Short mmCIF file of C-alpha atoms in Angstrom, two decimals:
data_model
loop_
_atom_site.label_atom_id
_atom_site.label_comp_id
_atom_site.label_asym_id
_atom_site.label_seq_id
_atom_site.Cartn_x
_atom_site.Cartn_y
_atom_site.Cartn_z
CA MET K 1 236.65 31.24 91.43
CA GLU K 2 235.79 32.14 87.86
CA PHE K 3 232.60 34.05 88.72
CA ALA K 4 234.78 36.86 90.45
CA GLY K 5 237.04 37.34 87.55
CA PRO K 6 237.33 40.47 85.22
CA LEU K 7 234.94 40.79 82.57
CA CYS K 8 236.07 40.93 78.82
CA LYS K 9 234.38 42.76 75.66
CA GLU K 10 233.27 40.57 72.78
CA GLN K 11 231.35 41.17 69.96
CA GLY K 12 227.67 40.96 70.64
CA VAL K 13 224.32 41.62 68.71
CA ALA K 14 224.59 45.42 69.07
CA THR K 15 228.26 45.63 67.59
CA ARG K 16 227.08 43.16 64.36
CA SER K 17 224.26 44.95 63.49
CA ASN K 18 226.14 48.39 62.63
CA ILE K 19 223.38 50.32 63.84
CA ARG K 20 224.23 54.17 63.86
CA VAL K 21 223.24 57.51 63.50
CA ILE K 22 223.28 58.32 59.99
CA PRO K 23 224.50 61.90 59.01
CA THR K 24 221.60 63.65 57.01
CA ASN K 25 222.74 65.97 53.88
CA SER K 26 220.79 68.93 53.69
CA GLU K 27 221.39 69.55 49.99
CA ASN K 28 219.96 65.98 49.20
CA GLY K 29 217.80 66.06 46.48
CA ASN K 30 218.13 69.65 45.81
CA ASN K 31 221.46 69.47 43.77
CA GLY K 32 219.30 71.48 40.75
CA SER K 33 220.31 68.90 37.96
CA ASN K 34 217.02 68.81 36.30
CA ASN K 35 217.81 67.29 33.17
CA SER K 36 215.12 65.95 30.32
CA SER K 37 214.77 62.76 32.07
CA ASN K 38 213.53 64.36 35.71
CA LEU K 39 211.16 66.79 33.56
CA LYS K 40 208.69 63.98 32.84
CA ALA K 41 208.11 63.42 36.55
CA PRO K 42 209.14 65.73 38.86
CA ALA K 43 206.60 65.36 41.75
CA THR K 44 207.79 61.46 41.76
CA ALA K 45 211.32 62.72 42.12
CA ALA K 46 210.52 65.25 44.63
CA SER K 47 208.34 62.49 46.60
CA SER K 48 211.16 60.05 46.39
CA SER K 49 213.76 62.72 48.31
CA SER K 50 211.01 63.56 50.81
CA LEU K 51 210.46 59.89 51.57
CA ASP K 52 214.20 59.06 51.90
CA GLY K 53 214.81 62.06 54.17
CA MET K 54 211.69 61.12 56.14
CA LEU K 55 213.04 57.05 56.51
CA ILE K 56 216.36 58.70 57.29
CA GLU K 57 214.98 60.64 60.54
CA ALA K 58 213.11 57.42 61.52
CA ALA K 59 215.96 55.19 61.63
CA ASN K 60 218.33 57.95 63.57
CA LYS K 61 215.46 58.63 66.13
CA ALA K 62 215.09 54.90 66.86
CA ALA K 63 219.06 54.35 67.12
CA VAL K 64 219.09 57.13 69.62
CA ASP K 65 216.07 55.47 71.46
CA LEU K 66 217.78 52.15 71.23
CA PHE K 67 221.01 53.14 72.74
CA LEU K 68 220.26 56.05 74.93
CA GLY K 69 216.83 56.15 75.72
CA PRO K 70 213.87 57.78 74.70
CA ASN K 71 213.19 61.63 74.94
CA THR K 72 216.92 62.33 73.94
CA SER K 73 217.96 64.53 71.37
CA ALA K 74 219.84 62.94 68.29
CA GLU K 75 221.75 66.30 67.32
CA ASP K 76 223.41 66.34 70.94
CA ASN K 77 224.05 62.63 71.17
CA SER K 78 224.64 61.09 68.08
CA GLU K 79 228.40 59.91 68.45
CA LEU K 80 226.98 57.80 71.09
CA ALA K 81 224.32 56.03 69.16
CA ASP K 82 226.69 53.74 67.70
CA GLY K 83 226.51 49.70 68.46
CA LYS K 84 230.49 49.56 67.99
CA LEU K 85 230.58 51.23 71.41
CA TYR K 86 228.59 48.42 73.18
CA PRO K 87 230.28 45.29 73.14
CA GLU K 88 229.34 42.75 75.39
CA HIS K 89 230.81 42.01 78.76
CA VAL K 90 231.08 38.22 79.30
CA LEU K 91 232.99 36.22 81.87
CA PRO K 92 235.66 34.39 80.60
CA THR K 93 235.41 30.75 81.37
CA SER K 94 238.80 28.39 80.67
CA PRO K 95 237.23 24.58 80.30
CA ILE K 96 241.14 23.40 81.45
CA ILE K 97 242.29 23.07 85.11
CA GLU K 98 245.43 25.33 85.60
CA ALA K 99 248.03 24.87 88.51
CA ASN K 100 246.78 26.65 91.59
CA SER K 101 243.02 26.24 90.54
CA LEU K 102 240.34 25.16 92.90
CA VAL K 103 238.83 22.09 91.84
CA VAL K 104 235.72 20.28 93.41
CA VAL K 105 236.46 16.53 94.09
CA PHE K 106 233.41 14.32 93.14
CA GLU K 107 234.01 11.25 95.23
CA SER K 108 230.45 9.98 95.49
CA PHE K 109 226.81 11.39 95.58
CA ASP K 110 226.76 12.72 99.06
CA ASN K 111 230.32 13.13 99.62
CA LEU K 112 232.20 16.20 97.77
CA ASN K 113 235.72 17.76 98.59
CA PHE K 114 238.09 20.31 97.23
CA VAL K 115 241.83 20.71 96.67
CA TYR K 116 244.18 23.46 95.00
CA ALA K 117 245.96 21.92 91.75
CA THR K 118 249.14 21.94 93.22
CA PRO K 119 252.00 20.47 91.24
CA GLY K 120 253.47 17.20 92.76
CA ALA K 121 250.97 16.98 95.45
CA ILE K 122 248.83 13.87 96.12
CA PHE K 123 245.04 13.73 96.83
CA SER K 124 244.15 10.75 99.10
CA ASN K 125 240.81 9.28 99.98
CA ARG K 126 239.43 5.80 100.58
CA ASN K 127 239.46 5.29 96.36
CA GLY K 128 243.05 5.39 96.51
CA HIS K 129 246.04 8.10 95.65
CA PHE K 130 245.18 10.77 92.93
CA ALA K 131 248.56 12.85 91.64
CA HIS K 132 247.74 16.74 91.20
CA ASP K 133 249.50 16.58 87.88
CA ASP K 134 246.93 14.17 86.32
CA PHE K 135 244.41 17.22 87.14
CA ILE K 136 246.53 19.75 85.67
CA GLY K 137 245.92 20.30 81.99
CA LYS K 138 242.62 18.15 82.09
CA PRO K 139 239.27 19.54 81.53
CA PHE K 140 236.47 20.10 84.09
CA GLY K 141 233.93 17.07 84.54
CA CYS K 142 236.95 14.56 83.34
CA LYS K 143 237.11 11.12 85.27
CA ILE K 144 240.65 10.42 87.01
CA ARG K 145 241.90 7.05 87.83
CA SER K 146 244.08 6.51 90.97
CA CYS K 147 247.52 6.09 91.09
CA ASN K 148 247.35 2.36 93.01
CA ASN K 149 245.13 -0.24 93.21
CA ARG K 150 245.57 -1.06 89.65
CA GLY K 151 243.17 2.04 88.80
CA LEU K 152 240.35 0.62 89.94
CA GLY K 153 239.61 3.94 92.16
CA PHE K 154 238.28 7.03 90.21
CA LEU K 155 236.63 10.54 90.84
CA TYR K 156 235.37 13.15 88.94
CA LEU K 157 236.73 16.88 89.02
CA LEU K 158 234.01 19.38 88.90
CA ARG K 159 234.08 23.17 88.06
CA PRO K 160 233.53 25.08 91.57
CA THR K 161 230.42 27.10 91.99
CA ALA K 162 228.92 28.55 95.18
CA GLU K 163 226.56 25.41 95.43
CA LEU K 164 229.24 23.01 95.19
CA TRP K 165 231.81 25.15 97.53
CA ALA K 166 229.32 25.19 100.36
CA ARG K 167 228.81 21.46 99.71
CA SER K 168 232.68 20.72 100.04
CA LEU K 169 234.20 23.11 102.33
CA ASN K 170 235.22 22.87 105.58
CA HIS K 171 232.43 23.86 107.95
CA ARG K 172 233.70 26.05 110.89
CA THR K 173 230.10 26.89 112.09
CA GLN K 174 226.78 26.09 110.72
CA ILE K 175 226.41 27.13 107.08
CA VAL K 176 223.73 28.39 105.02
CA HIS K 177 222.99 25.66 102.65
CA GLU K 178 222.03 26.22 98.83
CA LEU K 179 218.27 26.55 98.82
CA ASP K 180 218.37 29.10 101.83
CA ALA K 181 220.81 31.11 100.34
CA SER K 182 218.63 31.38 96.71
CA MET K 183 215.88 32.57 98.91
CA ILE K 184 217.98 35.06 100.46
CA VAL K 185 219.76 36.05 97.05
CA PHE K 186 216.14 37.00 95.55
CA TYR K 187 214.60 38.42 98.54
CA LEU K 188 217.31 40.79 99.13
CA HIS K 189 217.06 41.83 95.23
CA LEU K 190 220.74 41.56 94.94
CA ARG K 191 222.13 42.37 91.57
CA PRO K 192 225.53 43.43 90.17
CA ASN K 193 227.64 46.10 91.42
CA MET K 194 225.69 46.45 94.72
CA VAL K 195 227.23 46.96 98.18
CA VAL K 196 226.16 44.51 100.41
CA CYS K 197 226.78 43.81 104.57
CA GLU K 198 226.91 40.58 106.09
CA SER K 199 227.26 39.87 109.65
CA GLY K 200 228.53 36.52 110.71
CA THR K 201 230.95 35.28 108.03
CA GLY K 202 231.20 31.65 109.62
CA SER K 203 232.47 29.46 106.94
CA GLY K 204 231.93 31.77 104.08
CA ALA K 205 229.28 29.36 102.10
CA MET K 206 226.88 32.69 102.02
CA SER K 207 229.72 35.21 101.31
CA HIS K 208 230.25 32.99 98.02
CA ALA K 209 227.07 33.39 96.97
CA ILE K 210 226.36 37.13 97.41
CA ILE K 211 229.84 37.62 95.99
CA ARG K 212 228.77 35.96 92.67
CA THR K 213 225.55 38.05 92.44
CA ILE K 214 226.94 41.30 93.01
CA ALA K 215 230.16 40.77 90.43
CA PRO K 216 231.93 42.05 88.91
CA LYS K 217 232.07 45.45 90.63
CA GLY K 218 230.35 45.07 93.60
CA ARG K 219 231.61 44.71 97.40
CA LEU K 220 230.77 42.54 100.17
CA HIS K 221 231.49 43.76 104.09
CA THR K 222 231.44 40.80 105.90
CA PHE K 223 231.92 40.94 109.56
CA GLU K 224 233.00 38.08 112.05
CA PHE K 225 233.59 38.80 116.07
CA ASN K 226 236.10 35.49 116.14
CA GLN K 227 239.47 36.67 114.95
CA MET K 228 240.64 33.16 113.74
CA ARG K 229 237.37 32.68 111.79
CA ALA K 230 237.99 36.13 110.26
CA GLU K 231 241.58 35.56 109.26
CA ARG K 232 240.66 31.79 107.56
CA ALA K 233 237.93 33.64 105.68
CA ARG K 234 239.84 36.27 104.47
CA ASP K 235 242.88 33.58 103.01
CA GLU K 236 239.99 31.68 101.77
CA PHE K 237 238.71 34.40 99.88
CA ALA K 238 242.16 35.17 98.49
CA LYS K 239 242.74 31.53 97.23
CA ASN K 240 239.45 31.42 95.65
CA LYS K 241 240.59 34.65 93.77
CA CYS K 242 237.62 36.74 94.91
CA ASP K 243 239.27 38.72 97.40
CA HIS K 244 239.06 42.33 95.53
CA LEU K 245 235.30 42.12 95.75
CA VAL K 246 235.19 41.40 99.76
CA THR K 247 236.62 43.14 102.77
CA VAL K 248 236.53 41.07 105.76
CA HIS K 249 236.16 42.99 109.58
CA HIS K 250 237.07 41.60 112.70
CA ARG K 251 234.41 43.55 114.21
CA ASP K 252 231.12 42.57 116.55
CA VAL K 253 228.07 44.53 115.07
CA CYS K 254 226.27 44.13 117.96
CA GLY K 255 228.69 45.81 120.54
CA LYS K 256 228.71 43.11 123.35
CA VAL K 257 232.44 42.95 123.28
CA ASP K 258 233.76 44.83 126.26
CA ASP K 259 236.94 46.14 124.27
CA GLY K 260 236.11 49.75 124.15
CA SER K 261 235.00 49.45 120.41
CA LYS K 262 231.27 50.37 119.49
CA GLY K 263 228.91 48.24 117.58
CA GLY K 264 227.42 48.62 113.94
CA PHE K 265 229.53 48.29 110.64
CA GLY K 266 231.22 51.54 110.75
CA LEU K 267 230.38 52.23 106.99
CA GLY K 268 228.54 55.51 107.70
CA PRO K 269 225.13 56.39 106.84
CA GLN K 270 223.16 55.06 103.97
CA ALA K 271 225.91 53.20 102.83
CA ALA K 272 224.76 49.59 101.93
CA HIS K 273 221.84 48.27 99.48
CA ALA K 274 221.19 45.14 101.53
CA ILE K 275 222.34 43.68 104.79
CA PHE K 276 222.28 40.02 105.99
CA LEU K 277 222.09 39.28 109.77
CA ASP K 278 223.16 35.54 110.79
CA LEU K 279 223.52 36.23 114.54
CA PRO K 280 222.63 34.60 117.70
CA GLU K 281 220.94 38.17 118.88
CA PRO K 282 219.94 39.89 115.48
CA TRP K 283 217.81 42.32 116.94
CA LEU K 284 221.12 44.33 118.71
CA ALA K 285 222.12 44.80 115.13
CA VAL K 286 218.94 46.03 113.52
CA PRO K 287 219.29 49.77 114.68
CA HIS K 288 222.96 49.60 113.45
CA ALA K 289 221.60 48.11 110.05
CA ALA K 290 218.65 50.91 109.96
CA TYR K 291 221.52 53.49 109.91
CA THR K 292 223.87 51.84 107.44
CA LEU K 293 221.11 50.83 104.67
CA LYS K 294 220.15 53.18 102.04
CA PRO K 295 216.76 54.26 101.36
CA ASN K 296 214.37 51.47 100.44
CA GLY K 297 217.20 49.24 101.28
CA ARG K 298 216.52 45.10 102.12
CA LEU K 299 217.14 43.51 105.43
CA ALA K 300 217.33 39.54 105.88
CA SER K 301 217.80 38.11 109.21
CA TYR K 302 218.44 34.02 109.27
CA SER K 303 217.41 32.38 112.99
CA PRO K 304 217.05 28.71 114.06
CA CYS K 305 214.24 29.83 116.51
CA VAL K 306 210.97 31.33 116.14
CA GLU K 307 211.56 33.00 119.43
CA GLN K 308 214.45 34.94 117.86
CA THR K 309 212.38 35.88 114.93
CA GLN K 310 209.46 37.32 116.96
CA ARG K 311 211.93 39.57 118.87
CA THR K 312 213.74 40.31 115.78
CA ILE K 313 210.32 41.52 114.30
CA ILE K 314 209.78 43.58 117.31
CA ALA K 315 213.02 45.30 116.88
CA MET K 316 212.64 45.99 113.06
CA ARG K 317 209.46 47.63 113.71
CA LYS K 318 210.77 49.96 116.41
CA ALA K 319 213.57 50.64 113.76
CA GLY K 320 210.97 51.88 111.10
CA PHE K 321 210.88 48.89 108.77
CA HIS K 322 208.06 47.51 107.12
CA SER K 323 206.96 44.75 104.56
CA PHE K 324 207.64 42.26 106.67
CA ARG K 325 208.00 38.43 105.49
CA THR K 326 209.05 35.22 107.40
CA ILE K 327 209.55 32.04 105.60
CA GLU K 328 211.09 28.56 106.26
CA VAL K 329 212.26 26.48 103.22
CA ARG K 330 213.48 22.95 103.56
CA LEU K 331 215.13 21.01 100.68
CA ARG K 332 213.86 17.23 100.45
CA GLU K 333 216.03 15.78 97.90
CA HIS K 334 214.69 12.24 95.77
CA PHE K 335 216.45 9.73 93.98
CA VAL K 336 214.92 9.31 90.43
CA ASP K 337 215.64 6.20 88.13
CA GLU K 338 214.24 4.19 85.46
CA VAL K 339 212.94 0.67 86.82
CA GLU K 340 210.87 -1.95 84.83
CA LEU K 341 207.99 -3.18 86.94
CA GLU K 342 205.42 -6.15 86.03
CA LEU K 343 201.97 -4.83 85.32
CA PRO K 344 199.12 -6.40 87.87
CA PRO K 345 197.23 -9.25 86.65
CA LYS K 346 193.86 -8.46 85.08
CA ALA K 347 192.34 -12.15 84.89
CA LYS K 348 189.79 -13.02 87.51
CA LEU K 349 190.93 -15.70 89.62
CA PRO K 350 188.06 -18.64 89.60
CA ARG K 351 186.71 -19.13 93.09
CA GLY K 352 186.12 -23.01 93.90
CA ASP K 353 184.76 -24.69 96.94
CA ALA K 354 186.48 -25.93 99.79
CA THR K 355 186.96 -29.34 98.57
CA SER K 356 188.39 -27.85 95.28
CA GLY K 357 192.10 -29.13 95.55
CA ALA K 358 193.08 -28.28 92.03
CA THR K 359 191.79 -24.54 92.29
CA ALA K 360 193.33 -24.07 95.74
CA ALA K 361 196.91 -26.03 94.53
CA SER K 362 196.89 -23.39 91.15
CA THR K 363 196.23 -20.10 93.52
CA VAL K 364 199.11 -21.08 95.63
CA ARG K 365 201.51 -21.75 92.72
CA PHE K 366 200.17 -18.12 91.26
CA LEU K 367 200.79 -16.05 94.64
CA SER K 368 204.07 -17.74 95.39
CA THR K 369 205.45 -17.04 91.94
CA CYS K 370 204.24 -13.41 92.27
CA ALA K 371 205.83 -12.92 95.65
CA SER K 372 209.02 -14.44 94.45
CA THR K 373 209.35 -12.25 91.18
CA VAL K 374 208.40 -9.09 92.96
CA SER K 375 210.86 -9.53 95.79
CA GLY K 376 213.72 -11.20 94.07
CA GLY K 377 213.86 -13.87 96.77
CA SER K 378 212.33 -17.54 97.57
CA THR K 379 209.15 -16.15 99.70
CA MET K 380 206.66 -18.74 99.51
CA ILE K 381 202.92 -18.12 100.21
CA GLU K 382 201.40 -20.55 102.38
CA TYR K 383 197.73 -21.79 101.86
CA SER K 384 195.80 -23.01 104.71
CA GLY K 385 192.28 -24.78 103.31
CA ASP K 386 188.99 -25.60 105.38
CA ASP K 387 189.37 -28.53 107.81
CA THR K 388 187.48 -30.55 105.58
CA GLY K 389 189.43 -33.55 105.01
CA ALA K 390 190.56 -32.24 101.81
CA GLU K 391 194.40 -31.22 102.92
CA ALA K 392 196.00 -33.94 100.51
CA ASP K 393 194.15 -32.49 97.71
CA ASN K 394 195.71 -29.10 98.54
CA GLU K 395 199.24 -30.28 98.98
CA LEU K 396 201.49 -29.70 95.85
CA THR K 397 202.54 -32.71 94.23
CA GLU K 398 206.50 -33.28 93.69
CA ALA K 399 205.69 -32.28 89.98
CA GLU K 400 203.99 -29.18 90.46
CA THR K 401 206.93 -28.21 92.85
CA ALA K 402 209.31 -28.68 90.74
CA GLU K 403 207.26 -26.81 87.74
CA THR K 404 206.82 -23.91 90.24
CA GLU K 405 210.72 -23.51 90.73
CA ALA K 406 211.56 -23.66 87.17
CA THR K 407 208.91 -20.82 86.55
CA GLU K 408 210.43 -18.72 89.46
CA ALA K 409 214.06 -19.43 88.31
CA ILE K 410 213.44 -17.82 84.51
CA GLY K 411 210.99 -15.32 86.17
CA VAL K 412 207.83 -16.68 84.52
CA GLY K 413 204.71 -16.05 86.40
CA ALA K 414 201.93 -18.72 86.82
CA ALA K 415 198.30 -17.93 86.77
CA PRO K 416 195.44 -20.28 87.04
CA GLY K 417 193.43 -20.71 84.10
CA ALA K 418 189.81 -21.13 83.51
CA ASP K 419 189.73 -24.81 84.11
CA GLY K 420 191.74 -24.43 87.37
CA GLY K 421 195.04 -25.38 85.49
CA THR K 422 198.07 -23.30 84.74
CA GLY K 423 198.12 -20.76 82.50
CA THR K 424 202.25 -19.45 81.70
CA SER K 425 203.86 -16.67 80.05
CA THR K 426 207.12 -16.46 78.50
CA GLY K 427 209.97 -14.21 80.55
CA THR K 428 207.11 -11.42 81.28
CA SER K 429 204.46 -11.40 84.30
CA SER K 430 201.19 -13.33 84.91
CA ASN K 431 199.62 -11.48 82.24
CA GLY K 432 202.62 -11.20 79.85
CA LYS K 433 203.74 -7.24 79.71
CA ARG K 434 206.19 -5.37 81.53
CA LYS K 435 206.31 -1.32 81.98
CA ARG K 436 209.71 0.81 81.85
CA MET K 437 208.53 4.09 84.13
CA VAL K 438 210.42 6.67 86.04
CA CYS K 439 210.39 6.38 89.85
CA ALA K 440 211.19 8.72 92.47
CA ARG K 441 211.81 8.12 96.03
CA PRO K 442 212.64 10.69 98.86
CA PHE K 443 216.04 10.57 101.00
CA ALA K 444 215.70 9.38 104.71
CA THR K 445 217.16 12.65 105.52
CA MET K 446 217.07 16.33 104.57
CA ARG K 447 220.44 18.13 104.61
CA GLY K 448 220.32 21.38 106.13
CA HIS K 449 219.04 22.38 109.79
CA THR K 450 215.57 24.05 110.47
CA ALA K 451 215.48 28.29 110.14
CA PHE K 452 213.57 30.93 109.73
CA LEU K 453 214.29 33.50 107.27
CA THR K 454 212.81 37.34 107.78
CA PHE K 455 212.76 39.73 105.09
CA CYS K 456 212.16 43.57 105.59
CA THR K 457 212.43 46.77 103.69
CA VAL K 458 213.62 50.11 105.50
CA GLY K 459 211.93 53.07 104.66
CA ASN K 460 213.05 56.97 103.63
CA LYS K 461 213.77 58.16 107.03
CA VAL K 462 217.19 59.26 107.67
CA HIS K 463 218.13 56.90 110.90
CA PRO K 464 220.65 58.55 113.47
CA ASP K 465 223.87 56.43 114.69
CA PRO K 466 222.79 54.49 117.39
CA ASN K 467 226.30 54.57 118.79
CA ASP K 468 225.73 58.42 119.25
CA LYS K 469 222.60 57.71 120.94
CA ALA K 470 224.62 55.03 123.48
CA SER K 471 227.59 57.55 124.04
CA SER K 472 225.01 60.29 125.07
CA THR K 473 222.99 57.70 127.46
CA LYS K 474 226.41 56.66 129.29
CA SER K 475 227.45 60.48 129.62
#
């Protein structure tokens, strides 16, 4: 992935500004050449010379404060206060798909896949067969047609990100979805070039989110007790070109495996800035996390049950953590589209007596037309008048029925007029107006699973190694 690549230097605002420390000349303004033109206004020349010197000194002081910080002597570090020494470090991005590049395949709105663009390979799905040779050389975001089915099948080629990778990867375990991953990165206060530990590699979705944040010179130590999953994750990191930022450890940090190995992270005391735990029993790893974290380091635990969270917080308190915060977040997506809706009628319907067949018939036509227009079908609303001998008057004649069907066919609403007749409007609703608006409806399912995120901070106290306590207890 490109976010794990090395940074390159480019000219930025600082390099183009040409800001630097200007060397001052102590003899400036004291050259002793007082000719006749300077005799007329000696005070003006002297004041002008002193003003230039004051401006140069102020500019040099501002340049030193800008590049080296305040309270820095300009005489000792003047060569470092130069804008040319501070180019911008940017991440190089290639808009073209190259051979062996990771490509996220957009098949449908809720179906993503991934491929490594290999010359001569074929990607097949329900839309058809797609040659990888058609991928290579194309820009990210392009639309590719299938080789078969007369080219009717298509897909989109997307640039890989941590979020798209989480939605397209093969699940070996339950993953941390993008919303939870963003909260973890935020509340762990992750920044570039930090050292982070992760226990529970799983499918590697959270690992890629952490790697993107700590790049370009950070280090992620991820721990997995299952050897097969650890090897698969190591291979994926290498294929995604981010293995130089991550070290995969086959190790049980809880120390429950009876193979003679000890628990913990094995990095020594105060070695990591932050630790993320995604374990069935995270409370067993909390003492090891306190030993490995730097002073004021952050710890996060991801548990699906609140009972696990309660037990983990108890262990955190015993280990000297503070500033607890437990949250639960769920992602509810909405389908947003622009639709055209008919405005409701504003005309007041006349209220006739029970023997007013014309009013009843016109009301039936109006309601049936509205129902047909809204639902798009031929739904009719039946009207049942009072049993007063006026049933024949309430029934629609053949001409009136033909008129109603004609208005429904062209989408014309029929509204009763003031005299009990029918008023029509051409091609719109009963009041002749339609309105376009943006509507949103939530999806029936929410992606992800219920989980509780617990965050806390370790203090400045130096914690002993829990493995030493366990060894002394056994002896």
